[in-house]
Coordinates of C-alpha atoms in Angstrom, one line a residue:
M1 CA -69.4 76.8 -35.6
K2 CA -72.8 75.1 -35.8
S3 CA -74.6 73.4 -32.9
I4 CA -77.4 70.9 -32.3
T5 CA -79.0 69.2 -29.3
L6 CA -79.3 65.4 -29.5
P7 CA -81.7 63.2 -27.5
Q8 CA -79.9 62.0 -24.4
S9 CA -78.1 58.7 -25.0
A10 CA -79.3 55.7 -22.9
M11 CA -75.7 54.4 -22.8
S12 CA -74.0 57.1 -20.8
D13 CA -74.2 60.7 -19.8
Y14 CA -72.6 62.0 -23.0
D15 CA -72.8 65.7 -23.8
S16 CA -75.9 66.2 -26.0
E17 CA -74.9 69.7 -27.0
I18 CA -72.9 69.1 -30.1
Q19 CA -70.8 71.6 -32.0
T20 CA -69.2 71.1 -35.4
E21 CA -67.6 73.1 -38.2
T22 CA -69.0 70.8 -40.9
S23 CA -71.5 68.0 -40.3
L24 CA -72.7 65.1 -38.1
V25 CA -72.7 61.5 -39.2
F26 CA -74.7 58.8 -37.4
L27 CA -73.5 55.3 -38.3
G28 CA -75.8 52.4 -37.5
A29 CA -76.9 49.0 -38.9
N30 CA -80.3 48.5 -40.4
G31 CA -82.9 48.5 -37.7
S32 CA -80.7 50.6 -35.3
G33 CA -83.2 53.5 -35.2
K34 CA -81.6 55.9 -37.7
T35 CA -84.9 57.0 -39.2
R36 CA -86.5 57.4 -35.8
L37 CA -83.6 59.6 -34.8
G38 CA -84.1 61.7 -37.9
V39 CA -87.8 62.1 -37.0
E40 CA -86.9 63.1 -33.4
L41 CA -84.4 65.7 -34.5
E42 CA -86.8 67.2 -37.0
K43 CA -89.5 67.5 -34.3
S44 CA -87.1 69.1 -31.9
L45 CA -85.9 71.8 -34.3
D46 CA -87.6 74.9 -35.6
S47 CA -89.6 73.6 -38.7
K48 CA -88.9 76.8 -40.6
F49 CA -85.2 75.9 -40.6
V50 CA -85.1 72.1 -41.0
V51 CA -85.3 69.9 -44.0
R52 CA -85.4 66.1 -43.6
I53 CA -84.8 64.0 -46.7
S54 CA -86.2 60.6 -46.1
A55 CA -84.7 57.4 -47.4
Q56 CA -88.2 56.4 -48.5
K57 CA -88.8 58.8 -51.3
S58 CA -90.4 58.8 -54.8
L59 CA -88.0 59.4 -57.6
V60 CA -90.8 60.1 -60.1
M61 CA -89.8 63.3 -61.8
P62 CA -92.6 65.3 -63.5
S63 CA -92.3 65.6 -67.2
D64 CA -93.4 69.2 -67.2
V65 CA -93.5 72.0 -64.6
S66 CA -94.8 75.5 -64.4
P67 CA -93.8 78.4 -62.1
T68 CA -96.2 79.6 -59.4
N69 CA -96.2 82.1 -56.5
I70 CA -92.8 81.7 -54.9
E71 CA -94.1 81.7 -51.3
K72 CA -96.7 79.1 -52.2
A73 CA -93.9 77.0 -53.9
R74 CA -91.7 77.3 -50.8
A75 CA -94.4 76.4 -48.4
N76 CA -95.5 73.3 -50.4
L77 CA -91.9 72.1 -50.6
M78 CA -91.1 72.6 -46.9
F79 CA -94.5 71.6 -45.4
G80 CA -96.6 70.0 -48.1
F81 CA -99.2 72.7 -47.6
F82 CA -99.8 76.4 -48.3
S83 CA -102.0 79.0 -46.6
D84 CA -102.0 82.7 -47.0
N85 CA -100.0 83.0 -43.8
F86 CA -96.7 81.2 -44.2
D87 CA -96.2 80.5 -40.5
S88 CA -99.6 78.8 -40.3
S89 CA -98.5 76.4 -43.0
I90 CA -96.0 74.9 -40.6
A91 CA -98.8 73.4 -38.5
Y92 CA -99.8 71.1 -41.4
K93 CA -96.3 69.7 -42.0
D94 CA -96.8 66.5 -40.1
N95 CA -100.0 65.7 -41.9
S96 CA -99.4 67.1 -45.4
R97 CA -95.8 66.2 -45.8
W98 CA -95.5 63.1 -43.7
G99 CA -99.1 61.7 -43.7
N100 CA -99.0 61.6 -39.8
N101 CA -96.4 58.8 -40.2
P102 CA -93.1 60.6 -40.5
A103 CA -90.9 57.4 -40.0
L104 CA -92.6 55.3 -42.7
Q105 CA -94.4 57.7 -45.1
L106 CA -93.0 57.6 -48.7
L107 CA -91.9 61.2 -49.4
N108 CA -93.4 62.3 -52.7
D109 CA -92.3 65.8 -53.3
Y110 CA -90.2 65.8 -56.5
G111 CA -92.9 67.9 -58.2
N112 CA -92.9 70.4 -55.3
L113 CA -89.1 70.6 -55.6
L114 CA -89.1 71.3 -59.3
T115 CA -91.9 73.8 -59.0
F116 CA -90.0 75.7 -56.3
L117 CA -86.7 75.7 -58.4
V118 CA -88.5 76.9 -61.6
S119 CA -90.5 79.5 -59.6
D120 CA -87.4 80.8 -58.0
N121 CA -85.6 80.9 -61.3
Y122 CA -88.6 82.8 -62.9
E123 CA -88.8 85.2 -60.0
Q124 CA -85.1 86.1 -60.1
L125 CA -85.1 86.6 -63.8
L126 CA -88.1 88.9 -63.6
H127 CA -86.4 90.9 -60.8
H128 CA -83.2 91.1 -62.9
R129 CA -85.1 92.5 -65.9
E130 CA -86.8 95.1 -63.7
V131 CA -83.5 96.3 -62.2
S132 CA -81.8 96.2 -65.6
D133 CA -84.5 98.5 -67.1
K134 CA -83.6 101.1 -64.5
T135 CA -79.9 101.0 -65.0
V136 CA -77.6 102.1 -67.8
E137 CA -75.0 99.4 -67.2
K138 CA -75.7 95.8 -68.5
L139 CA -76.0 93.6 -65.4
K140 CA -74.9 90.0 -65.3
N141 CA -77.7 87.4 -65.3
P142 CA -78.4 86.1 -61.8
V143 CA -77.2 82.6 -60.8
T144 CA -80.4 81.0 -59.6
L145 CA -80.9 77.9 -57.4
L146 CA -81.8 76.0 -60.5
D147 CA -78.6 77.1 -62.2
Q148 CA -76.6 76.0 -59.2
T149 CA -78.3 72.7 -59.1
I150 CA -77.6 72.0 -62.7
E151 CA -74.0 73.2 -62.3
I152 CA -73.3 70.7 -59.5
W153 CA -75.3 67.9 -61.3
E154 CA -73.2 68.4 -64.5
E155 CA -69.9 68.4 -62.5
V156 CA -70.9 65.1 -60.8
I157 CA -72.2 63.6 -64.1
P158 CA -69.8 65.0 -66.7
H159 CA -71.1 63.0 -69.6
R160 CA -74.5 64.5 -69.4
K161 CA -76.0 68.0 -69.5
L162 CA -79.3 69.6 -68.5
N163 CA -81.1 72.4 -70.4
V164 CA -83.9 74.5 -69.1
K165 CA -86.8 74.6 -71.6
S166 CA -90.2 76.2 -71.4
G167 CA -92.2 74.0 -69.0
Y168 CA -89.6 71.2 -68.6
L169 CA -86.0 70.1 -68.2
E170 CA -84.2 68.5 -71.0
A171 CA -81.3 66.0 -70.6
A172 CA -78.7 65.5 -73.3
D173 CA -75.3 64.0 -73.9
R174 CA -72.4 66.4 -74.0
E175 CA -72.4 66.5 -77.8
G176 CA -76.1 67.3 -77.8
T177 CA -76.8 64.6 -80.3
S178 CA -79.3 62.8 -78.0
T179 CA -81.9 64.7 -76.1
Y180 CA -84.8 63.6 -73.9
N181 CA -87.1 64.8 -71.2
A182 CA -85.2 64.7 -67.8
S183 CA -88.0 62.7 -66.3
K184 CA -86.6 59.7 -68.3
M185 CA -83.2 59.9 -66.6
S186 CA -81.8 57.0 -64.6
D187 CA -82.6 56.5 -60.9
G188 CA -79.1 57.7 -60.0
E189 CA -79.3 60.8 -62.2
R190 CA -82.7 61.7 -60.8
V191 CA -81.8 61.2 -57.2
I192 CA -78.6 63.3 -57.6
F193 CA -80.7 66.1 -59.0
Y194 CA -83.2 65.7 -56.2
L195 CA -80.6 65.8 -53.4
I196 CA -78.8 68.8 -54.8
G197 CA -82.0 70.7 -55.3
Q198 CA -83.4 69.9 -51.8
C199 CA -80.1 71.0 -50.1
L200 CA -79.8 74.2 -52.1
A201 CA -83.5 75.0 -51.5
A202 CA -83.1 74.6 -47.7
P203 CA -83.6 77.8 -45.7
S204 CA -80.6 79.9 -44.7
N205 CA -78.7 78.7 -41.6
G206 CA -80.9 75.6 -41.4
T207 CA -80.4 72.0 -40.6
I208 CA -80.5 69.4 -43.4
I209 CA -81.1 65.8 -42.2
I210 CA -80.4 63.1 -44.9
D211 CA -81.4 59.5 -44.3
E212 CA -79.2 57.1 -46.3
P213 CA -77.4 59.8 -48.4
E214 CA -75.6 57.1 -50.4
L215 CA -78.9 55.5 -51.8
H216 CA -78.9 54.9 -55.6
I217 CA -75.5 56.8 -55.9
H218 CA -72.4 55.0 -57.2
R219 CA -69.6 54.9 -54.7
S220 CA -67.2 56.6 -57.1
I221 CA -69.2 59.9 -56.9
Q222 CA -70.6 59.9 -53.4
R223 CA -67.7 61.9 -51.9
K224 CA -67.6 64.5 -54.7
L225 CA -71.4 65.0 -54.7
W226 CA -71.7 65.7 -51.0
D227 CA -68.5 67.8 -50.9
L228 CA -69.9 70.1 -53.6
I229 CA -73.2 70.3 -51.9
E230 CA -71.6 71.1 -48.5
Q231 CA -69.4 73.7 -50.1
K232 CA -72.5 75.5 -51.5
R233 CA -74.3 75.4 -48.2
T234 CA -71.7 76.2 -45.6
D235 CA -74.3 78.1 -43.7
C236 CA -76.2 74.8 -43.0
L237 CA -75.6 71.9 -40.6
F238 CA -75.7 68.6 -42.3
V239 CA -76.8 65.5 -40.4
Y240 CA -76.2 62.2 -42.2
L241 CA -77.9 58.9 -41.1
T242 CA -76.1 56.0 -42.7
H243 CA -75.2 52.4 -42.5
D244 CA -72.5 52.7 -45.1
L245 CA -69.1 52.7 -43.6
E246 CA -67.3 53.9 -46.8
F247 CA -69.7 56.9 -47.0
A248 CA -69.1 57.7 -43.4
S249 CA -65.3 57.8 -43.9
T250 CA -65.8 60.3 -46.8
R251 CA -67.1 62.9 -44.3
T252 CA -63.7 64.2 -43.3
G253 CA -63.8 66.5 -40.3
S254 CA -67.4 65.6 -39.3
V255 CA -68.4 64.6 -35.8
K256 CA -69.3 61.0 -35.9
F257 CA -71.5 58.8 -33.7
C258 CA -72.4 55.1 -33.5
L259 CA -76.2 54.5 -33.1
K260 CA -76.5 51.0 -31.6
E261 CA -80.3 50.8 -31.1
F262 CA -83.6 52.5 -30.3
D263 CA -85.4 50.6 -27.6
G264 CA -88.7 52.4 -28.2
Q265 CA -88.0 55.0 -25.6
Q266 CA -84.4 56.0 -25.8
F267 CA -81.6 56.1 -28.4
H268 CA -78.4 54.2 -27.6
W269 CA -75.6 56.2 -29.2
F270 CA -72.0 57.0 -28.4
P271 CA -69.5 59.4 -30.0
I272 CA -66.8 57.9 -32.1
P273 CA -63.6 59.7 -31.0
D274 CA -60.9 60.8 -33.3
N275 CA -58.0 58.3 -33.2
E276 CA -54.7 59.0 -34.9
N277 CA -53.6 55.4 -34.6
I278 CA -56.4 53.7 -36.4
P279 CA -57.4 54.7 -40.0
E280 CA -60.9 56.2 -39.9
D281 CA -62.4 53.7 -42.4
V282 CA -61.1 50.8 -40.4
Y283 CA -62.4 52.3 -37.1
L284 CA -65.8 52.9 -38.6
E285 CA -66.0 49.3 -40.0
I286 CA -65.2 48.0 -36.5
I287 CA -67.8 50.1 -34.9
G288 CA -70.5 49.3 -37.4
S289 CA -69.8 45.5 -37.4
R290 CA -70.9 44.8 -33.8
R291 CA -68.4 41.8 -34.0
P292 CA -65.0 41.4 -32.4
I293 CA -62.1 42.6 -34.4
L294 CA -58.9 40.9 -35.3
F295 CA -56.0 43.0 -36.7
I296 CA -53.4 41.0 -38.7
E297 CA -50.4 41.6 -40.8
G298 CA -50.3 41.3 -44.6
A299 CA -52.6 42.4 -47.4
Q300 CA -56.0 41.4 -48.7
S301 CA -54.4 38.6 -50.8
S302 CA -51.9 37.4 -48.2
Y303 CA -51.9 34.0 -46.4
D304 CA -52.7 35.8 -43.2
K305 CA -56.1 37.0 -44.4
Q306 CA -57.0 33.7 -46.1
L307 CA -56.1 31.5 -43.2
Y308 CA -57.3 33.6 -40.3
S309 CA -60.7 34.1 -42.1
L310 CA -61.1 30.3 -41.9
V311 CA -59.9 30.0 -38.3
Y312 CA -61.8 33.0 -36.9
P313 CA -65.1 33.2 -38.9
D314 CA -66.9 35.2 -36.2
F315 CA -64.4 38.0 -36.3
V316 CA -64.1 41.1 -38.5
I317 CA -60.5 40.7 -39.8
R318 CA -58.6 43.7 -41.0
E319 CA -55.2 43.4 -42.5
L320 CA -53.0 46.4 -41.7
G321 CA -49.8 45.6 -43.4
S322 CA -47.0 45.8 -40.9
C323 CA -46.7 44.3 -37.4
E324 CA -46.1 47.8 -36.0
K325 CA -49.6 49.0 -37.2
V326 CA -51.2 45.8 -35.8
I327 CA -49.6 46.4 -32.4
Q328 CA -50.4 50.2 -32.4
S329 CA -54.0 49.8 -33.6
T330 CA -54.9 46.9 -31.2
K331 CA -53.6 48.9 -28.2
A332 CA -55.4 52.1 -29.3
F333 CA -58.7 50.4 -29.9
N334 CA -58.7 48.5 -26.6
V335 CA -58.1 51.8 -24.8
L336 CA -61.5 52.9 -26.1
E337 CA -63.3 49.6 -25.0
N338 CA -65.5 51.4 -22.6
L339 CA -67.1 53.3 -25.5
H340 CA -67.6 50.5 -28.1
S341 CA -67.8 47.4 -25.8
L342 CA -66.2 45.3 -28.5
S343 CA -63.3 42.8 -28.1
C344 CA -60.2 43.5 -30.2
F345 CA -57.2 41.3 -30.8
G346 CA -54.0 41.3 -32.9
I347 CA -51.9 38.6 -34.3
V348 CA -48.4 39.2 -35.5
D349 CA -45.6 36.9 -36.7
R350 CA -43.1 35.7 -34.1
D351 CA -40.2 37.2 -36.0
Y352 CA -37.3 36.6 -33.5
R353 CA -39.2 38.3 -30.7
P354 CA -37.8 37.5 -27.2
A355 CA -40.0 35.4 -25.0
E356 CA -40.5 38.3 -22.5
Y357 CA -41.6 40.6 -25.3
I358 CA -44.1 38.1 -26.6
T359 CA -45.5 37.8 -23.0
S360 CA -45.9 41.6 -22.8
L361 CA -47.8 41.6 -26.1
E362 CA -50.2 38.9 -24.8
E363 CA -51.1 41.2 -21.9
V364 CA -52.6 43.7 -24.3
N365 CA -54.4 41.0 -26.5
I366 CA -51.7 40.7 -29.2
F367 CA -50.5 37.2 -29.9
C368 CA -48.0 35.2 -32.0
P369 CA -48.5 31.8 -33.7
R370 CA -46.4 28.9 -32.5
V371 CA -44.4 29.2 -35.7
A372 CA -42.1 31.9 -37.0
E373 CA -44.5 33.3 -39.6
V374 CA -47.9 32.4 -41.1
E375 CA -46.4 30.5 -44.1
N376 CA -44.9 28.0 -41.7
L377 CA -48.5 26.9 -40.7
F378 CA -48.5 25.0 -44.0
L379 CA -45.4 23.1 -42.9
V380 CA -46.3 21.8 -39.5
E381 CA -45.9 18.0 -39.3
E382 CA -49.6 17.2 -38.5
L383 CA -50.8 19.1 -41.5
L384 CA -48.2 17.4 -43.8
V385 CA -49.5 14.0 -42.6
E386 CA -53.1 15.0 -43.3
C387 CA -52.2 16.2 -46.8
A388 CA -50.2 13.1 -47.6
K389 CA -53.4 11.0 -46.9
R390 CA -55.6 13.2 -49.1
F391 CA -53.0 13.5 -52.0
G392 CA -52.4 9.7 -52.0
T393 CA -48.8 10.3 -51.2
P394 CA -46.6 7.7 -49.2
S395 CA -46.2 8.8 -45.5
E396 CA -42.4 8.6 -46.0
K397 CA -42.7 11.9 -48.0
V398 CA -43.5 13.7 -44.8
E399 CA -40.1 12.7 -43.4
E400 CA -38.5 13.8 -46.7
I401 CA -40.1 17.2 -46.3
K402 CA -38.9 17.5 -42.7
S403 CA -35.4 16.5 -43.6
W404 CA -35.3 18.9 -46.5
I405 CA -36.5 21.8 -44.3
I406 CA -33.9 21.0 -41.6
Q407 CA -31.2 21.0 -44.3
E408 CA -32.4 24.3 -45.6
F409 CA -32.3 25.7 -42.1
N410 CA -28.7 24.4 -41.8
K411 CA -27.8 26.5 -44.9
F412 CA -29.4 29.6 -43.5
K413 CA -28.4 29.2 -39.8
T414 CA -25.9 32.0 -39.9
N415 CA -28.5 34.3 -41.5
Y416 CA -30.9 33.2 -38.8
A417 CA -28.4 34.1 -36.0
L418 CA -27.6 37.4 -37.7
E419 CA -31.3 38.4 -38.0
A420 CA -32.1 37.2 -34.5
T421 CA -29.2 39.3 -33.1
A422 CA -30.3 42.4 -35.1
A423 CA -33.8 42.0 -33.6
Y424 CA -32.4 41.6 -30.1
I425 CA -30.5 44.8 -30.5
N426 CA -33.6 46.6 -31.7
Y427 CA -35.7 45.4 -28.8
S428 CA -32.9 46.3 -26.4
L429 CA -32.6 49.8 -27.8
N430 CA -36.4 50.3 -27.6
S431 CA -36.2 49.7 -23.8
F432 CA -33.6 52.4 -23.3
N433 CA -34.4 54.8 -20.5
G434 CA -33.5 58.3 -21.5
K435 CA -34.7 60.0 -18.3
T436 CA -31.5 61.3 -16.7
K437 CA -30.4 64.4 -14.8
N438 CA -27.5 65.3 -17.1
I439 CA -25.6 64.4 -20.2
Q440 CA -22.9 62.5 -18.4
E441 CA -25.5 60.2 -16.8
L442 CA -27.2 59.8 -20.2
D443 CA -23.9 58.8 -21.8
Q444 CA -23.2 56.3 -19.0
N445 CA -26.7 54.7 -19.4
L446 CA -26.2 54.3 -23.2
S447 CA -22.7 52.8 -22.7
K448 CA -24.1 50.3 -20.2
L449 CA -26.9 49.4 -22.6
V450 CA -24.5 48.7 -25.4
N451 CA -22.2 46.7 -23.2
D452 CA -25.0 44.7 -21.8
I453 CA -26.2 43.7 -25.3
S454 CA -23.0 41.6 -25.8
L455 CA -23.5 41.4 -29.5
Q456 CA -20.9 38.7 -30.3
E457 CA -21.9 36.6 -27.4
Y458 CA -25.6 36.7 -28.3
Y459 CA -24.8 35.9 -32.0
Q460 CA -22.7 32.9 -30.9
Q461 CA -25.5 31.6 -28.7
K462 CA -27.9 31.7 -31.6
I463 CA -25.5 29.8 -33.8
E464 CA -25.1 27.1 -31.1
F465 CA -28.9 27.0 -30.6
A466 CA -29.5 26.5 -34.3
E467 CA -26.9 23.7 -34.4
S468 CA -28.4 21.9 -31.5
L469 CA -31.8 22.0 -33.2
I470 CA -30.4 20.6 -36.4
E471 CA -28.5 17.9 -34.5
D472 CA -31.6 16.9 -32.6
K473 CA -33.8 17.2 -35.7
N474 CA -36.1 19.3 -33.6
Y475 CA -38.5 20.1 -36.4
N476 CA -41.2 22.0 -34.4
E477 CA -38.6 24.4 -32.8
I478 CA -37.1 25.0 -36.2
L479 CA -40.4 26.1 -37.6
K480 CA -40.8 28.4 -34.7
I481 CA -37.6 30.4 -35.6
F482 CA -37.1 29.8 -39.3
N483 CA -38.2 32.8 -41.3
H484 CA -38.0 31.8 -45.0
K485 CA -41.1 32.5 -47.0
S486 CA -40.0 30.5 -50.1
L487 CA -40.1 27.2 -48.3
V488 CA -43.9 26.7 -48.6
A489 CA -43.7 27.5 -52.3
Q490 CA -41.5 24.4 -52.9
V491 CA -43.3 21.8 -50.8
G492 CA -45.7 20.8 -53.6
K493 CA -43.0 18.9 -55.5
F494 CA -42.9 16.3 -52.7
F495 CA -46.6 15.6 -53.3
D496 CA -46.2 15.5 -57.1
I497 CA -48.2 18.6 -57.6
K498 CA -47.3 22.0 -58.9
P499 CA -45.4 23.8 -56.0
A500 CA -47.5 27.0 -56.4
V501 CA -50.8 25.2 -55.9
Y502 CA -50.0 23.4 -52.6
T503 CA -51.3 26.2 -50.3
K504 CA -54.3 26.6 -52.5
K505 CA -55.2 23.0 -52.3
V506 CA -54.9 23.1 -48.5
Q507 CA -57.3 26.0 -48.3
L508 CA -59.8 24.3 -50.7
I509 CA -59.8 21.2 -48.5
I510 CA -60.6 23.4 -45.4
E511 CA -63.3 25.4 -47.3
S512 CA -64.9 22.1 -48.4
G513 CA -65.8 21.5 -44.7
E514 CA -63.0 19.1 -43.8
E515 CA -62.2 20.1 -40.2
S516 CA -59.1 17.9 -39.5
I517 CA -56.6 20.2 -41.3
L518 CA -58.3 23.3 -39.9
N519 CA -58.1 21.8 -36.4
V520 CA -54.3 21.2 -36.9
I521 CA -53.8 24.9 -37.8
K522 CA -55.9 26.0 -34.8
E523 CA -53.5 24.2 -32.5
Y524 CA -50.7 26.5 -33.6
L525 CA -52.8 29.7 -33.3
P526 CA -54.1 31.5 -30.2
Q527 CA -57.5 30.9 -28.8
L528 CA -59.3 34.3 -28.8
N529 CA -61.9 34.6 -26.0
R530 CA -64.6 37.0 -27.1

């Protein structure tokens, strides 16, 4: 278990003594004070055991390098200065390494890193030869820090290899047909080598602070790179300062914090608690966004995401798939509102939910549209009228569409009654109270629940309700209870356009800045008060 003391948060009296098995991640937007926090942590720790890797760093890799005294190389790497007394070198760190401007100074120590790695490599090989000369057995060659750095680098970048030459490093393709000085590698290849080397060169049982660990590194290899580095340095505490939500989610098992701001005096941070009900990447996106969140059903390409993004442009909208996940995540996130101070809402399809259940959902910021499902928003009468105008279609077509949908509902009324009854049974069973004194009482409660459901009676009520809507041609109420996703895919034929492009045309009209159709849709969706 590793520990660190953080600056006290200005937000609340959170425990500043942090313990973790792996690492710490501070997630904050640009300008939230991440670099200042890194500087503050570096100052508060023993300089002999802390390495801070700045986001502002030179990636110029020397084309040649020579070994030197290992203590001199170590001091120059850690403090930017060497004196005969290693401890006295520490006093020059702020000036020599950071130019008395630790938050803004461009870190330019690639040469010092290479010199240390080459010197360590040379030192260990000399020691190995001395020991081998005194023993009869043939000893294995030592695996130096340079060897380990190259090993991880080649595992992360499998199509390249690095060779140690006299006075320089050589890069090559795997076949060895193309070789060149490693100083000519790409930014990504050089920064990966730099980060590996810095972390492996860090002192034992130290703290490694990395500002923007994802910089210049392709997303596909970020997790692998830092997993491998952490596996090599299990003795060290890693502190990551990042604005990248995806990177933060790759640090599985780490203790995570949100850094909201640095006001010039204090840091405003709060811990991000583990939450089994919300996927970690989703939770981190919400925390980092500083905008209210709206959980919805469906997938990235669904009507839900497309429409709600237009209706609620100021919200971070995350599609979670099922209505159960939307309900679960919205409730869980709002329980933690005192930590993040962000508003969170959910929207789920009506889906035969009883009125009392919909009311109970609204009490916890979960709402339903005034139609059965999101596809029906494209079928409301006001929207059809607006589309008829824009498509140059006679207004009588709107009445044809309404009559056709009512006829379709008539065909499916028994299916509607059956699904509504099944939903009613499901909601009734979910309300079953199983807290009883004995098995007999439990059996009685269950029998009463089943009898109270009155399945046949409820089914017949739904049939009669459907027939009354059809007879009265109550179009709006039919859209509120008619779950039939294929309807919207057939409406285009009434407007003399390809059926499949109807919804797309509606969206394009909205996106063009035409507010009349968007305002119609808004009337059927909840108003979310931030």
